[in-house]
Structure formats: C-alpha cells, structure tokens
PDB file of C-alpha atoms and ligand atoms in Angstrom:
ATOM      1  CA  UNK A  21     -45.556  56.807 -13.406  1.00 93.00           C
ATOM      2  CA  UNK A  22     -47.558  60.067 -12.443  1.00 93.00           C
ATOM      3  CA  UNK A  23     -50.362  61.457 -14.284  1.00 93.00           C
ATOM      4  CA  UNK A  24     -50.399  65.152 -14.933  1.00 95.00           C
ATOM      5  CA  UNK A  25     -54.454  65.530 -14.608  1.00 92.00           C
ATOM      6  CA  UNK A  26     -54.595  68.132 -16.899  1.00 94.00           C
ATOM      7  CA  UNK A  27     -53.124  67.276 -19.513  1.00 95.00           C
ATOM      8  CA  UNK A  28     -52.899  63.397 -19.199  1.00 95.00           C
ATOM      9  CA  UNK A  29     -48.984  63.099 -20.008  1.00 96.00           C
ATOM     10  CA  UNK A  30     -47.206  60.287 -17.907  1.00 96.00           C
ATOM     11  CA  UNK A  31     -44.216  61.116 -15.718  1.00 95.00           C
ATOM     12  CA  UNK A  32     -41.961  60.044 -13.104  1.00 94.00           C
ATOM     13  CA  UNK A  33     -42.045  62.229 -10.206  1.00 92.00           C
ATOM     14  CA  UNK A  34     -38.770  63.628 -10.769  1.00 94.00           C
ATOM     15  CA  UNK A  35     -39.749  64.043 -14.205  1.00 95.00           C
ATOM     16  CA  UNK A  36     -42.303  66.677 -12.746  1.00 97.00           C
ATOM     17  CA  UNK A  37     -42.037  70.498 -13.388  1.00 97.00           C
ATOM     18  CA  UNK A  38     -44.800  70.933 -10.577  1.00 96.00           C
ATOM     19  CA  UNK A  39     -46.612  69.034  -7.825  1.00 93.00           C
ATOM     20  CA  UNK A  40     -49.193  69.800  -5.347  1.00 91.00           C
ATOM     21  CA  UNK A  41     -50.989  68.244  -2.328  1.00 89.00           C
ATOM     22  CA  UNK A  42     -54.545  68.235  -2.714  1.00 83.00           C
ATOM     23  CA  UNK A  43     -57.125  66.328  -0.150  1.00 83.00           C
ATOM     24  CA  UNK A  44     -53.953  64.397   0.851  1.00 90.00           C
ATOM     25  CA  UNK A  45     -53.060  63.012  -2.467  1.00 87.00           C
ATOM     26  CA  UNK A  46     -49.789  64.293  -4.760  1.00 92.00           C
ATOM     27  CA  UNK A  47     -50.957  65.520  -8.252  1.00 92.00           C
ATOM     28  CA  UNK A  48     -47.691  65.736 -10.570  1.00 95.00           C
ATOM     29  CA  UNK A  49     -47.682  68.613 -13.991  1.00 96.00           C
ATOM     30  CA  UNK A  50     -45.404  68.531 -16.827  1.00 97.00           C
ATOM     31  CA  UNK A  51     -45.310  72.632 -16.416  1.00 97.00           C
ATOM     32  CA  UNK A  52     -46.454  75.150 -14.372  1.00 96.00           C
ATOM     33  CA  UNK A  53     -49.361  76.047 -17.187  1.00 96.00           C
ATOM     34  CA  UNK A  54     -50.920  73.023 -16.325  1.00 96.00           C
ATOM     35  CA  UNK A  55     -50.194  73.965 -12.208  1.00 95.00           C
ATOM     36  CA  UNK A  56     -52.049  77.011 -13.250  1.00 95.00           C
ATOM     37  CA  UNK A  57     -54.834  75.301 -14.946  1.00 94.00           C
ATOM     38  CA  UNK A  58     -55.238  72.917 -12.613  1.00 92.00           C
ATOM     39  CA  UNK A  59     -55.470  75.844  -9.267  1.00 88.00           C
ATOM     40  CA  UNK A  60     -57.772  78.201 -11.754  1.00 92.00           C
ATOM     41  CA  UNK A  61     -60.292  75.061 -11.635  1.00 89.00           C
ATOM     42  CA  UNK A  62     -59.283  72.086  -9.135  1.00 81.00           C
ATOM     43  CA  UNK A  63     -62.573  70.713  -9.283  1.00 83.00           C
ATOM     44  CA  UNK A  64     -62.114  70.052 -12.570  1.00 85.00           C
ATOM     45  CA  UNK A  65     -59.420  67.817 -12.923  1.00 82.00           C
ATOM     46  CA  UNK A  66     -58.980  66.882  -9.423  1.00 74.00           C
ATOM     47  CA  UNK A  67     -61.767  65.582  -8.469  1.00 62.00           C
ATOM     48  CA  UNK A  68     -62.227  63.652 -11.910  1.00 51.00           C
ATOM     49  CA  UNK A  69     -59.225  61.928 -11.648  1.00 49.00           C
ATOM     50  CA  UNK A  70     -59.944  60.818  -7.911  1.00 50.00           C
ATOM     51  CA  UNK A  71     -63.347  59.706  -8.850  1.00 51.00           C
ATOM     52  CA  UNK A  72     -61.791  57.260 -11.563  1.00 53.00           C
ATOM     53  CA  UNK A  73     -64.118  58.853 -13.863  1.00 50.00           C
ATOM     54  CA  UNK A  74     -65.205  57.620 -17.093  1.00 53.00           C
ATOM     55  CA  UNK A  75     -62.743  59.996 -19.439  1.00 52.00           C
ATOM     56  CA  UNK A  76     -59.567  57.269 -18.913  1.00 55.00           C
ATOM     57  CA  UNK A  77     -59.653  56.787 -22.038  1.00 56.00           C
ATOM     58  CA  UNK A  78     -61.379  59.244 -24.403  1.00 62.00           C
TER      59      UNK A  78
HETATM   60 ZN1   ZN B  27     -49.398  68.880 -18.372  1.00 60.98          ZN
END
C-alpha cells in the first residue's frame, strides 16, 4: 500500500490517479487535486512524510 501524502488515503499503486518522482522516491495521489496540492507546496507534504514526522497518527 501507497500513501497519498496529502491526504493520507492508502492505495495500491495501480489504485493511483497520480504519481510523481520526487528526490528519487515515488509519491502516489488518489486525484490530481491532491497532485496539485502536493506541486503548489512539496515541502509540505514531501518532506514530512520522508522525515517520518511526528503527524502518523494525528
Ligand atoms: Zn489524496
């Protein structure tokens, strides 16, 4: 399972609507809204996710 970091749903890749490379790691959206979201402001839910950051469970 794949975790769209925007929103936080769980997917299989194929499951995907959206994926990108960033920094050599595959991030996987439910839609291209959260694509959007996610290239308006990469730092924020990018880098959070990669840096196993305290929000896993909120
Ligand atoms: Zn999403």
């Amino acid at each position: 399972m794949e975790k769209d970091p925007v929103c936080g749903m769980l997917m299989g890749p194929k499951q995907a609507a959206a994926q990108r490379v960033h920094e050599g790691r595959t991030y996987y959206f439910c839609s291209t809204e959260c694509l959007k979201k996610s290239d308006q402001a990469p730092a924020r839910y990018v880098a959070v996710t990669q840096s196993h950051a305290k929000k896993d469970h909120p």
